[in-house]
């Protein structure tokens, strides 16, 4: 390492790929540890998710005061959030502020897509290649490439024949889109669609929504964040952050209802609706925390699911439309959505719901979309079709590890990691919120901060011991993969076709990728570190 007087031939100690929440904080911590780093970012600016996803209605669905960095008290005290759930422009401004506040930009290179990285066993270094042909050598690579950054544009027949403009929510034009007077199609009904549909409907002449799977959504009850409420939380911010770090999902400390107390069966039938109604009134993702076993026991889940189904039937006036909008799968199995007027939008006379659950979209034509044998004429198509989640961004980089083996090859049957941080055969490569870590089942900022801090401590440990190489042991990876499967198997998560399982991408191996449960995971990572990074081979072979 340069930082400890090692080889001066490297460009930097660490190449970090990606400049979202993860890459920005990683850079900050590396610098503080005295390591040199270069962040390579494909986008034209910092912000990651919040740089790319500029669709109307985009905002966080974990409360802003929790969905933000906790590592610097001055930052969290000084930054004022204006809404309970901040909009995309506000979160992007926040991340730009972080980049400026900590003087990060001088080590960030935007408009730079990493296409490959090869590990040299003799020197224990990585050679990173960019699309433009640049090369960077580094002792370590940190992939801060994002779980939801590789947009999924489905290969629907005729997709490229459409006459009008098409947009993917995750690649939204910076100048915005004016839908006024246009007939618009939205494909998809996940979180991005749920947020954008009410706003597009207000602007467009007509909106047609193509729904493959009906979605559960809980109201956000978004509102301006009162100054005194914000001040009250900031006065106990350290406690709020600490509580989230000890929770199952990395957030929830601001909930007036707290974590679940009882399994569904322990609650009198008469009280269940009361508890459910309290969660519904509070709004947001905490709804599934109504019972301790909502995500583990089919009966408990069904009680919560049926409550939401009844709400949908109560909101949507046309019973046939309400029926189509009513999900049948387990609630929370696909990620829960949080909305502002989603179901209500289907009461508008200028909005039509098209159920494509049985045969999908037949074709995109020059004039619109054909489904169920009917041609729907539209001027604009919005793909709210999600992402090649968790592995998509990583698999688009040709990582070549020991013996030239590629990551694509190592993960042919699905991603295999140790702690979600490291991969056997790929020394000196760290993943932030990689598959096998709680990541997308949590407040991602909590998970990101945890990983960044764990990786930094690991690098400091290596430097302290004069080591230049670290690699996950294959047995540790096998054990970890089995553990993730066991934990997932105790939940209802594997019971539907979610992106957590890769089921949204044709041909992707069906493997449950995230690990449920932040708090136990945090403790396990700490334990691994406390035991000299158990499960990692350090300083072998050849290079110490
Ligand atoms: P990202 O923000 O995705 O950043 C990764 C960066 O890596 C991107 O800028 C990308 O361009 C870059 N990159 C990838 N591959 C390469 C490459 N080969 N070369 C160079 N650069 C590359 N999570 C929550 O917890 N709460 C929320 O409310 C929430 N809301 C969300 C809303 C939307 C619309 C979406 C899409 C996701 C949301 N998420 C939310 C998840 C969100 O992705 C994370 O919270 C967080 O922003 C991830 O940060 P990151 O830095 O890990 O990844
Ligand atoms: P998503 O949840 O994967 O939803 C994609 C939608 O497109 C689904 O309804 C899916 O149907 C549909 N779809 C995919 N391919 C299709 C095809 N070929 N034909 C027809 N329909 C198709 O993606 P997303 O909405 O972008 O959200 C992804 C994740 O990002 C979220 O789960 C969440 O973690 C995060 N996010 C959060 C927020 C927020 O509220 N803060 C907002 C946006 C995103 P199926 O369900 O049948 O696959």
Coordinates of C-alpha atoms and ligand atoms in Angstrom, one line a residue:
X1 CA 0.0 0.0 0.0
X2 CA 1.1 3.5 -0.7
X3 CA -0.2 4.5 2.7
X4 CA 2.3 2.3 4.5
X5 CA 5.2 2.9 2.2
X6 CA 4.5 0.0 -0.1
X7 CA 5.0 -0.1 -3.8
X8 CA 4.9 3.4 -5.3
X9 CA 4.0 2.0 -8.8
X10 CA 0.3 1.8 -8.1
X11 CA -1.9 4.6 -9.3
X12 CA -3.9 4.5 -6.1
X13 CA -4.3 2.2 -3.1
X14 CA -8.0 1.7 -3.9
X15 CA -10.2 2.1 -6.9
X16 CA -13.8 2.6 -5.9
X17 CA -16.4 2.0 -8.6
X18 CA -19.6 4.2 -8.2
X19 CA -20.3 7.5 -6.6
X20 CA -23.6 7.0 -4.9
X21 CA -24.2 6.9 -1.1
X22 CA -21.7 4.0 -0.9
X23 CA -18.9 5.3 -3.1
X24 CA -18.9 8.8 -1.6
X25 CA -18.7 7.6 2.0
X26 CA -16.1 5.0 1.0
X27 CA -13.9 7.7 -0.4
X28 CA -14.2 9.8 2.7
X29 CA -13.3 6.9 5.0
X30 CA -10.3 5.8 2.8
X31 CA -8.9 9.3 2.9
X32 CA -9.3 9.5 6.6
X33 CA -7.4 6.2 6.9
X34 CA -4.6 7.7 4.9
X35 CA -5.2 5.7 1.8
X36 CA -5.3 7.1 -1.7
X37 CA -8.3 6.4 -3.8
X38 CA -9.9 7.2 -7.1
X39 CA -13.7 6.9 -7.6
X40 CA -14.8 6.0 -11.1
X41 CA -18.4 6.8 -11.9
X42 CA -20.3 6.1 -15.1
X43 CA -22.8 8.9 -14.6
X44 CA -22.2 12.6 -15.3
X45 CA -22.3 13.4 -11.6
X46 CA -22.4 12.1 -8.1
X47 CA -25.5 10.7 -6.4
X48 CA -26.0 7.2 -7.9
X49 CA -29.7 6.2 -7.7
X50 CA -30.6 9.9 -7.1
X51 CA -28.6 11.0 -10.1
X52 CA -30.3 8.5 -12.5
X53 CA -33.9 8.2 -11.2
X54 CA -35.4 11.6 -12.0
X55 CA -38.9 10.4 -12.9
X56 CA -41.9 12.4 -11.6
X57 CA -42.7 11.5 -8.0
X58 CA -39.3 9.9 -7.2
X59 CA -38.6 10.1 -3.5
X60 CA -37.3 8.0 -0.7
X61 CA -39.7 5.7 1.2
X62 CA -37.6 5.5 4.3
X63 CA -38.0 8.8 6.2
X64 CA -35.4 11.4 5.2
X65 CA -34.2 11.8 8.7
X66 CA -33.3 8.1 8.7
X67 CA -32.4 7.8 5.0
X68 CA -29.3 9.9 5.4
X69 CA -25.7 9.5 6.7
X70 CA -25.2 9.3 10.4
X71 CA -21.4 9.3 10.4
X72 CA -20.9 13.0 10.9
X73 CA -22.9 14.8 13.5
X74 CA -22.3 18.3 12.1
X75 CA -23.7 17.1 8.7
X76 CA -26.8 15.6 10.2
X77 CA -27.4 18.6 12.5
X78 CA -26.8 21.2 9.7
X79 CA -28.8 19.6 6.9
X80 CA -32.5 20.5 6.9
X81 CA -34.9 18.1 5.3
X82 CA -38.0 19.7 4.0
X83 CA -40.3 16.7 3.8
X84 CA -40.9 13.5 5.7
X85 CA -39.9 11.7 2.5
X86 CA -37.6 13.8 0.5
X87 CA -37.9 14.1 -3.3
X88 CA -35.2 13.0 -5.7
X89 CA -33.9 16.6 -6.3
X90 CA -33.6 17.2 -2.6
X91 CA -31.7 13.9 -2.0
X92 CA -29.4 14.6 -5.0
X93 CA -28.7 18.1 -3.5
X94 CA -27.9 16.5 -0.2
X95 CA -25.4 14.1 -1.8
X96 CA -23.8 16.9 -3.9
X97 CA -23.5 18.8 -0.6
X98 CA -21.8 15.9 1.0
X99 CA -19.4 15.7 -1.9
X100 CA -18.5 19.4 -1.5
X101 CA -18.5 19.5 2.3
X102 CA -15.9 16.7 2.5
X103 CA -14.1 17.9 -0.6
X104 CA -14.6 14.6 -2.4
X105 CA -14.9 15.7 -6.0
X106 CA -11.2 16.0 -6.6
X107 CA -10.9 12.2 -6.4
X108 CA -14.0 11.4 -8.4
X109 CA -13.9 10.9 -12.1
X110 CA -17.4 11.0 -13.7
X111 CA -18.5 9.9 -17.2
X112 CA -16.1 6.9 -16.6
X113 CA -17.6 3.4 -17.0
X114 CA -15.5 0.6 -15.6
X115 CA -15.6 -2.4 -18.1
X116 CA -13.0 -4.7 -16.6
X117 CA -10.7 -5.4 -13.7
X118 CA -8.0 -8.1 -13.7
X119 CA -6.1 -9.3 -10.6
X120 CA -2.4 -9.9 -11.0
X121 CA -1.4 -12.6 -8.6
X122 CA 2.3 -11.8 -8.7
X123 CA 1.9 -8.2 -7.5
X124 CA -1.4 -8.7 -5.7
X125 CA -2.9 -5.7 -7.5
X126 CA -5.9 -5.0 -9.7
X127 CA -5.7 -3.4 -13.1
X128 CA -9.0 -1.6 -13.8
X129 CA -10.1 -0.8 -17.3
X130 CA -12.6 1.9 -18.4
X131 CA -14.8 2.1 -21.5
X132 CA -12.6 4.9 -22.8
X133 CA -9.5 2.7 -22.5
X134 CA -8.0 4.2 -19.4
X135 CA -6.2 1.9 -16.9
X136 CA -5.8 2.3 -13.2
X137 CA -3.7 0.0 -11.0
X138 CA -4.7 -0.4 -7.4
X139 CA -4.1 -2.7 -4.5
X140 CA -7.8 -3.0 -3.8
X141 CA -11.1 -2.5 -5.7
X142 CA -14.3 -1.6 -3.9
X143 CA -17.4 -2.2 -5.9
X144 CA -19.9 0.5 -4.8
X145 CA -21.9 -0.2 -8.0
X146 CA -25.4 -0.3 -6.4
X147 CA -28.0 -3.0 -6.0
X148 CA -30.5 -1.2 -8.2
X149 CA -28.4 0.6 -10.8
X150 CA -28.5 -1.7 -13.9
X151 CA -31.8 -0.8 -15.6
X152 CA -33.9 -3.6 -16.9
X153 CA -35.4 -2.8 -20.3
X154 CA -37.3 -5.9 -21.2
X155 CA -36.9 -7.4 -24.6
X156 CA -40.5 -7.0 -25.8
X157 CA -41.0 -7.9 -29.5
X158 CA -41.1 -4.7 -31.6
X159 CA -39.7 -2.6 -28.8
X160 CA -37.5 -0.5 -31.1
X161 CA -40.2 0.0 -33.7
X162 CA -42.2 2.5 -31.5
X163 CA -42.5 5.9 -33.2
X164 CA -42.7 8.0 -30.0
X165 CA -40.3 8.6 -27.2
X166 CA -39.6 5.9 -24.6
X167 CA -38.2 6.4 -21.1
X168 CA -36.9 4.1 -18.4
X169 CA -37.6 5.4 -14.9
X170 CA -34.0 4.7 -13.9
X171 CA -32.5 6.6 -16.9
X172 CA -34.8 9.6 -16.8
X173 CA -33.8 12.7 -18.9
X174 CA -32.3 15.6 -16.9
X175 CA -34.5 18.1 -18.6
X176 CA -37.7 16.3 -17.5
X177 CA -40.6 15.1 -19.7
X178 CA -43.7 17.1 -20.5
X179 CA -46.6 14.7 -20.7
X180 CA -49.3 17.3 -21.3
X181 CA -51.7 16.4 -24.1
X182 CA -50.0 13.0 -24.6
X183 CA -51.4 9.5 -24.4
X184 CA -49.0 7.7 -22.1
X185 CA -48.3 4.0 -21.4
X186 CA -46.6 2.9 -18.2
X187 CA -45.3 -0.7 -18.1
X188 CA -44.9 -2.0 -14.6
X189 CA -46.5 -1.5 -11.2
X190 CA -43.5 -1.6 -8.8
X191 CA -42.3 1.2 -6.6
X192 CA -41.2 3.5 -9.5
X193 CA -44.5 3.1 -11.2
X194 CA -46.5 3.5 -8.0
X195 CA -44.7 6.9 -7.4
X196 CA -44.9 8.2 -10.9
X197 CA -48.4 7.0 -12.0
X198 CA -50.4 9.6 -10.0
X199 CA -48.3 12.5 -11.3
X200 CA -48.2 11.3 -14.9
X201 CA -52.0 10.8 -14.8
X202 CA -52.4 14.4 -13.7
X203 CA -50.4 15.7 -16.6
X204 CA -51.3 13.3 -19.5
X205 CA -54.3 13.4 -21.7
X206 CA -54.7 9.7 -21.1
X207 CA -52.7 7.0 -19.2
X208 CA -52.8 3.3 -19.7
X209 CA -51.0 1.2 -17.1
X210 CA -49.9 -2.3 -18.0
X211 CA -49.9 -4.5 -15.0
X212 CA -48.3 -8.0 -14.8
X213 CA -48.5 -8.4 -11.1
X214 CA -50.8 -6.3 -8.8
X215 CA -48.8 -4.6 -6.0
X216 CA -49.4 -3.9 -2.3
X217 CA -48.9 -0.3 -1.5
X218 CA -49.2 1.5 1.8
X219 CA -49.8 5.3 2.1
X220 CA -46.7 7.5 2.7
X221 CA -48.7 10.2 4.5
X222 CA -45.9 12.5 3.3
X223 CA -45.9 16.0 4.7
X224 CA -43.7 19.0 5.2
X225 CA -41.2 18.3 8.0
X226 CA -42.0 20.7 10.8
X227 CA -39.0 22.5 12.2
X228 CA -39.7 21.7 15.8
X229 CA -40.2 18.0 14.9
X230 CA -36.9 18.0 13.1
X231 CA -35.2 19.7 16.0
X232 CA -36.6 17.3 18.5
X233 CA -35.3 14.3 16.5
X234 CA -31.9 16.0 16.0
X235 CA -31.6 16.5 19.7
X236 CA -31.6 12.7 20.1
X237 CA -30.0 11.8 16.8
X238 CA -27.2 9.6 18.2
X239 CA -29.8 7.5 19.9
X240 CA -32.0 7.2 16.8
X241 CA -29.0 6.1 14.7
X242 CA -27.8 3.6 17.3
X243 CA -31.3 2.1 17.6
X244 CA -31.4 1.7 13.8
X245 CA -28.0 0.0 13.9
X246 CA -29.5 -2.5 16.3
X247 CA -32.7 -3.1 14.4
X248 CA -33.7 -5.8 11.9
X249 CA -34.1 -3.4 9.0
X250 CA -31.9 -0.4 9.7
X251 CA -34.7 2.0 10.3
X252 CA -37.9 2.4 12.4
X253 CA -36.5 4.4 15.3
X254 CA -38.8 7.3 14.3
X255 CA -41.9 5.1 14.4
X256 CA -44.3 6.0 17.2
X257 CA -45.3 2.3 17.2
X258 CA -41.9 0.7 17.6
X259 CA -40.9 -2.8 16.6
X260 CA -43.5 -5.6 16.5
X261 CA -44.4 -7.0 19.9
X262 CA -46.6 -10.0 19.2
X263 CA -47.0 -12.8 16.8
X264 CA -50.4 -12.6 15.0
X265 CA -51.8 -15.6 16.9
X266 CA -51.1 -13.9 20.2
X267 CA -53.3 -11.0 19.3
X268 CA -57.1 -11.2 19.9
X269 CA -58.9 -11.2 16.6
X270 CA -60.7 -8.0 17.6
X271 CA -57.4 -6.2 18.2
X272 CA -55.7 -7.2 15.0
X273 CA -57.5 -4.6 12.9
X274 CA -56.7 -2.0 15.5
X275 CA -52.9 -2.8 15.2
X276 CA -53.2 -2.9 11.4
X277 CA -55.0 0.4 11.3
X278 CA -52.4 2.1 13.5
X279 CA -49.7 0.9 11.1
X280 CA -51.8 2.0 8.1
X281 CA -52.3 5.5 9.6
X282 CA -48.6 5.8 10.3
X283 CA -47.9 4.7 6.8
X284 CA -44.7 3.5 5.1
X285 CA -42.7 0.3 5.1
X286 CA -43.2 -0.3 8.8
X287 CA -46.6 -1.7 8.0
X288 CA -45.3 -5.2 7.8
X289 CA -43.9 -4.8 11.3
X290 CA -47.4 -5.2 12.6
X291 CA -46.8 -8.7 13.8
X292 CA -43.5 -10.4 14.6
X293 CA -44.3 -13.1 12.1
X294 CA -45.8 -11.2 9.2
X295 CA -43.0 -12.2 7.0
X296 CA -42.6 -15.7 8.4
X297 CA -46.0 -17.3 8.9
X298 CA -48.6 -17.6 6.1
X299 CA -51.5 -17.1 8.5
X300 CA -50.1 -13.9 9.9
X301 CA -49.2 -12.7 6.5
X302 CA -52.7 -13.3 5.2
X303 CA -54.2 -11.2 7.9
X304 CA -52.0 -8.2 7.0
X305 CA -52.5 -8.9 3.2
X306 CA -56.3 -9.1 3.6
X307 CA -56.3 -5.8 5.4
X308 CA -54.6 -4.0 2.5
X309 CA -56.9 -5.8 0.0
X310 CA -59.9 -4.4 1.8
X311 CA -58.4 -1.0 1.7
X312 CA -58.0 -1.3 -2.1
X313 CA -61.6 -2.4 -2.5
X314 CA -62.6 0.6 -0.3
X315 CA -60.5 3.1 -2.4
X316 CA -61.2 1.9 -6.0
X317 CA -64.7 2.6 -7.0
X318 CA -65.0 0.2 -10.0
X319 CA -65.1 -3.3 -8.5
X320 CA -63.7 -4.9 -11.6
X321 CA -60.7 -2.5 -11.5
X322 CA -60.3 -3.0 -7.7
X323 CA -60.3 -6.7 -8.3
X324 CA -57.4 -6.4 -10.9
X325 CA -55.5 -4.2 -8.5
X326 CA -55.8 -6.6 -5.6
X327 CA -52.7 -8.7 -5.1
X328 CA -52.8 -12.3 -4.3
X329 CA -49.2 -13.1 -3.4
X330 CA -47.8 -12.8 0.1
X331 CA -47.5 -9.2 1.3
X332 CA -43.8 -8.1 1.5
X333 CA -42.6 -10.9 -0.7
X334 CA -42.1 -8.5 -3.5
X335 CA -40.8 -5.2 -2.0
X336 CA -43.7 -3.3 -0.4
X337 CA -44.5 0.0 -2.2
X338 CA -45.3 3.3 -0.5
X339 CA -47.5 5.8 -2.3
X340 CA -49.3 9.1 -2.4
X341 CA -52.6 8.4 -4.2
X342 CA -51.7 5.4 -6.2
X343 CA -54.9 3.3 -6.0
X344 CA -57.0 6.6 -6.1
X345 CA -55.5 7.3 -9.5
X346 CA -57.5 4.4 -11.0
X347 CA -60.7 6.2 -10.2
X348 CA -59.9 8.8 -12.8
X349 CA -61.8 8.5 -16.1
X350 CA -58.6 9.1 -18.1
X351 CA -56.7 6.2 -16.6
X352 CA -57.0 2.6 -17.7
X353 CA -55.6 -0.5 -16.2
X354 CA -54.7 -3.3 -18.5
X355 CA -54.1 -6.7 -16.9
X356 CA -51.3 -8.6 -18.7
X357 CA -50.9 -11.3 -16.1
X358 CA -51.8 -14.1 -18.4
X359 CA -49.9 -13.4 -21.6
X360 CA -47.7 -10.4 -21.0
X361 CA -47.3 -7.7 -23.6
X362 CA -47.6 -9.3 -27.1
X363 CA -45.8 -6.6 -28.9
X364 CA -44.8 -3.0 -29.1
X365 CA -45.9 -1.5 -32.4
X366 CA -45.1 1.8 -34.1
X367 CA -48.3 3.2 -32.7
X368 CA -48.5 1.7 -29.2
X369 CA -48.8 -1.5 -27.3
X370 CA -50.6 -4.8 -28.2
X371 CA -51.9 -6.9 -25.3
X372 CA -54.7 -9.4 -25.0
X373 CA -55.2 -9.0 -28.7
X374 CA -56.0 -5.3 -28.4
X375 CA -54.0 -2.4 -29.8
X376 CA -53.5 0.5 -27.3
X377 CA -52.6 3.6 -29.2
X378 CA -50.1 5.8 -27.2
X379 CA -47.7 8.6 -27.8
X380 CA -45.1 7.9 -25.1
X381 CA -44.0 4.7 -23.3
X382 CA -42.6 4.7 -19.8
X383 CA -40.7 1.6 -18.8
X384 CA -41.1 1.3 -15.0
X385 CA -39.6 -2.2 -15.4
X386 CA -37.0 -2.1 -12.7
X387 CA -33.5 -3.4 -12.5
X388 CA -31.2 -6.4 -12.9
X389 CA -30.9 -6.2 -9.2
X390 CA -27.9 -6.9 -6.9
X391 CA -25.7 -8.7 -9.5
X392 CA -26.6 -6.6 -12.6
X393 CA -24.0 -3.9 -12.2
X394 CA -21.3 -6.3 -11.1
X395 CA -21.9 -8.7 -13.9
X396 CA -21.5 -5.9 -16.4
X397 CA -17.9 -5.5 -15.3
X398 CA -15.5 -8.3 -16.5
X399 CA -13.8 -9.1 -13.2
X400 CA -11.0 -11.6 -13.7
X401 CA -9.7 -13.1 -10.4
X402 CA -7.2 -15.8 -9.6
X403 CA -6.3 -17.9 -12.7
X404 CA -8.2 -15.5 -14.9
X405 CA -11.6 -16.9 -13.7
X406 CA -14.3 -14.4 -14.3
X407 CA -16.9 -13.4 -11.8
X408 CA -19.6 -14.3 -14.3
X409 CA -18.2 -17.8 -14.3
X410 CA -17.9 -18.0 -10.5
X411 CA -21.5 -16.8 -10.2
X412 CA -23.0 -18.9 -12.9
X413 CA -25.4 -20.6 -10.5
X414 CA -26.1 -17.4 -8.6
X415 CA -24.0 -15.1 -6.5
X416 CA -21.7 -16.6 -3.9
X417 CA -20.1 -14.4 -1.3
X418 CA -18.7 -14.3 2.2
X419 CA -20.7 -11.8 4.3
X420 CA -21.9 -10.2 1.1
X421 CA -18.5 -8.4 1.1
X422 CA -16.0 -10.8 -0.6
X423 CA -15.8 -13.5 -3.2
X424 CA -13.5 -16.6 -3.1
X425 CA -11.0 -16.4 -6.0
X426 CA -11.2 -12.6 -6.1
X427 CA -8.7 -11.3 -3.6
X428 CA -8.6 -7.6 -2.6
X429 CA -12.1 -7.0 -4.1
X430 CA -14.8 -5.7 -1.7
X431 CA -18.4 -5.4 -2.4
X432 CA -20.6 -2.8 -0.7
X433 CA -24.1 -4.2 0.0
X434 CA -23.3 -7.2 -2.1
X435 CA -25.5 -10.3 -2.5
X436 CA -25.6 -12.2 0.8
X437 CA -25.8 -9.1 2.9
X438 CA -29.0 -7.5 4.2
X439 CA -28.7 -4.6 1.8
X440 CA -32.1 -4.2 0.0
X441 CA -34.0 -5.6 2.9
X442 CA -32.9 -2.6 5.0
X443 CA -32.6 1.1 5.0
X444 CA -29.7 1.1 2.5
X445 CA -27.8 3.9 4.1
X446 CA -27.5 2.0 7.4
X447 CA -26.2 -1.0 5.5
X448 CA -23.9 1.1 3.4
X449 CA -22.3 2.9 6.4
X450 CA -21.8 -0.4 8.1
X451 CA -20.1 -2.0 5.1
X452 CA -17.9 1.1 4.5
X453 CA -16.8 1.1 8.1
X454 CA -16.1 -2.7 8.2
X455 CA -14.1 -2.5 4.9
X456 CA -12.1 0.4 6.2
X457 CA -11.3 -1.4 9.4
X458 CA -10.3 -4.4 7.5
X459 CA -7.9 -2.4 5.3
X460 CA -6.4 -0.8 8.4
X461 CA -5.9 -4.3 9.9
X462 CA -4.1 -5.4 6.7
X463 CA -1.9 -2.4 6.8
X464 CA -1.1 -2.9 10.5
X465 CA 0.0 -6.4 9.8
X466 CA 2.0 -5.4 6.6
X467 CA -0.3 -7.6 4.5
X468 CA -1.1 -6.9 0.8
X469 CA -3.6 -9.6 0.1
X470 CA -6.9 -10.8 1.5
X471 CA -9.3 -13.4 0.1
X472 CA -12.5 -15.1 1.3
X473 CA -11.9 -18.8 1.8
X474 CA -14.1 -21.1 -0.3
X475 CA -15.4 -23.0 2.8
X476 CA -16.4 -19.7 4.4
X477 CA -18.3 -18.8 1.2
X478 CA -20.0 -22.1 1.1
X479 CA -21.0 -21.8 4.7
X480 CA -22.3 -18.3 4.2
X481 CA -24.3 -19.2 1.1
X482 CA -25.9 -22.0 3.1
X483 CA -26.6 -19.7 6.0
X484 CA -28.3 -17.1 3.8
X485 CA -30.4 -19.9 2.2
X486 CA -31.4 -21.2 5.6
X487 CA -32.4 -17.8 6.9
X488 CA -34.3 -17.0 3.8
X489 CA -36.0 -20.4 4.0
X490 CA -37.4 -19.4 7.4
X491 CA -39.3 -16.5 5.8
X492 CA -42.0 -16.1 3.1
X493 CA -39.6 -14.2 0.8
X494 CA -38.8 -17.1 -1.5
X495 CA -42.5 -17.7 -2.3
X496 CA -43.1 -15.3 -5.2
X497 CA -41.4 -14.1 -8.4
X498 CA -39.5 -11.1 -7.0
X499 CA -36.4 -9.3 -8.1
X500 CA -34.8 -10.5 -4.8
X501 CA -34.8 -13.9 -6.4
X502 CA -33.7 -12.6 -9.8
X503 CA -37.1 -13.7 -11.2
X504 CA -37.6 -10.5 -13.1
X505 CA -34.7 -11.2 -15.5
X506 CA -35.2 -14.1 -18.0
X507 CA -32.5 -16.7 -17.5
X508 CA -31.1 -15.4 -14.2
X509 CA -30.5 -18.1 -11.7
X510 CA -33.3 -18.2 -9.1
X511 CA -31.4 -17.5 -5.8
X512 CA -32.6 -15.4 -2.9
X513 CA -29.9 -12.8 -2.9
X514 CA -30.2 -10.6 0.2
X515 CA -29.9 -11.8 3.8
X516 CA -32.9 -11.0 6.1
X517 CA -31.9 -9.3 9.4
X518 CA -29.5 -6.4 9.8
X519 CA -28.8 -6.6 13.5
X520 CA -27.6 -10.3 13.7
X521 CA -25.6 -9.7 10.6
X522 CA -23.9 -6.7 12.0
X523 CA -22.9 -8.7 15.1
X524 CA -21.6 -11.6 12.9
X525 CA -19.4 -9.2 10.8
X526 CA -18.0 -7.7 14.1
X527 CA -17.3 -11.2 15.3
X528 CA -15.4 -12.2 12.1
X529 CA -13.3 -9.1 12.5
X530 CA -12.7 -9.7 16.2
X531 CA -11.4 -13.2 15.4
X532 CA -8.7 -11.9 13.0
X533 CA -11.0 -11.9 10.0
X534 CA -12.0 -15.5 10.4
X535 CA -12.9 -17.1 7.0
X536 CA -10.4 -14.9 5.1
X537 CA -7.0 -16.0 4.0
X538 CA -4.7 -13.0 4.7
X539 CA -1.3 -12.4 3.1
X540 CA -1.1 -15.6 1.0
X541 CA 0.0 -16.8 -1.4
X542 CA 3.3 -15.2 -2.5
X543 CA 2.6 -11.6 -1.7
X544 CA 2.4 -11.0 2.0
Ligands
LIG1 P1 -26.2 3.6 -6.3 O1 -26.8 4.8 -5.8 O2 -26.9 2.8 -7.3 O3 -24.8 4.0 -7.0 C1 -24.0 3.2 -7.8 C2 -23.3 4.0 -8.8 O4 -22.3 3.1 -9.4 C3 -24.2 4.5 -9.9 O5 -24.1 5.9 -10.0 C4 -23.7 3.8 -11.1 O6 -23.7 4.7 -12.3 C5 -22.2 3.5 -10.8 N1 -21.8 2.3 -11.5 C6 -22.3 1.1 -11.6 N2 -21.6 0.3 -12.4 C7 -20.5 1.1 -12.8 C8 -19.4 0.9 -13.7 N3 -19.2 -0.3 -14.3 N4 -18.5 1.9 -13.9 C9 -18.7 3.1 -13.2 N5 -19.7 3.3 -12.4 C10 -20.6 2.4 -12.2 N6 -33.2 2.5 -0.5 C11 -33.7 2.8 0.7 O7 -33.1 2.2 1.7 N7 -34.7 3.7 0.9 C12 -35.3 4.3 -0.1 O8 -36.2 5.1 0.1 C13 -34.9 4.0 -1.4 N8 -35.5 4.6 -2.5 C14 -35.1 4.2 -3.7 C15 -35.7 4.8 -4.8 C16 -35.4 4.5 -6.1 C17 -36.0 5.1 -7.2 C18 -34.4 3.4 -6.3 C19 -34.0 3.0 -7.7 C20 -33.7 2.9 -5.2 C21 -34.1 3.3 -3.9 N9 -33.4 2.7 -2.8 C22 -33.8 3.1 -1.6 C23 -32.2 1.9 -3.0 C24 -31.0 2.8 -3.4 O9 -30.5 2.2 -4.5 C25 -30.1 2.9 -2.2 O10 -30.7 3.4 -1.1 C26 -28.8 3.7 -2.4 O11 -29.1 4.9 -3.0 C27 -27.7 2.9 -3.1 O12 -26.5 3.6 -3.1 P2 -25.2 2.9 -3.7 O13 -24.2 4.0 -3.7 O14 -25.0 1.6 -3.1 O15 -25.7 2.6 -5.2
LIG2 P1 -39.7 -3.4 -9.8 O1 -40.1 -3.3 -8.4 O2 -38.9 -4.5 -10.3 O3 -41.0 -3.2 -10.7 C1 -40.9 -3.5 -12.1 C2 -42.3 -3.6 -12.6 O4 -42.2 -3.9 -14.0 C3 -43.1 -4.8 -12.0 O5 -44.4 -4.5 -11.9 C4 -42.9 -5.9 -13.0 O6 -43.9 -6.9 -13.0 C5 -42.9 -5.1 -14.3 N1 -42.2 -5.7 -15.4 C6 -40.9 -6.1 -15.5 N2 -40.7 -6.6 -16.7 C7 -41.9 -6.6 -17.4 C8 -42.2 -7.1 -18.6 N3 -41.4 -7.7 -19.5 N4 -43.5 -6.9 -19.0 C9 -44.4 -6.4 -18.2 N5 -44.1 -5.9 -17.0 C10 -42.8 -6.1 -16.6 O7 -38.9 -2.0 -10.2 P2 -39.0 -0.6 -9.6 O8 -40.4 -0.2 -9.5 O9 -38.1 0.3 -10.4 O10 -38.4 -0.7 -8.1 C11 -37.2 -1.5 -7.9 C12 -36.8 -1.2 -6.5 O11 -36.2 0.0 -6.3 C13 -37.9 -1.2 -5.5 O12 -38.4 -2.5 -5.1 C14 -37.3 -0.5 -4.3 O13 -36.4 -1.3 -3.6 C15 -36.5 0.6 -5.1 N6 -37.4 1.8 -5.3 C16 -37.8 2.5 -4.2 C17 -38.7 3.6 -4.4 C18 -39.2 4.3 -3.3 O14 -40.4 4.3 -3.0 N7 -38.3 5.0 -2.5 C19 -39.0 3.9 -5.7 C20 -38.6 3.2 -6.8 C21 -37.7 2.1 -6.6 P3 -43.7 -8.2 -12.1 O15 -43.9 -7.7 -10.7 O16 -44.7 -9.1 -12.6 O17 -42.3 -8.7 -12.3

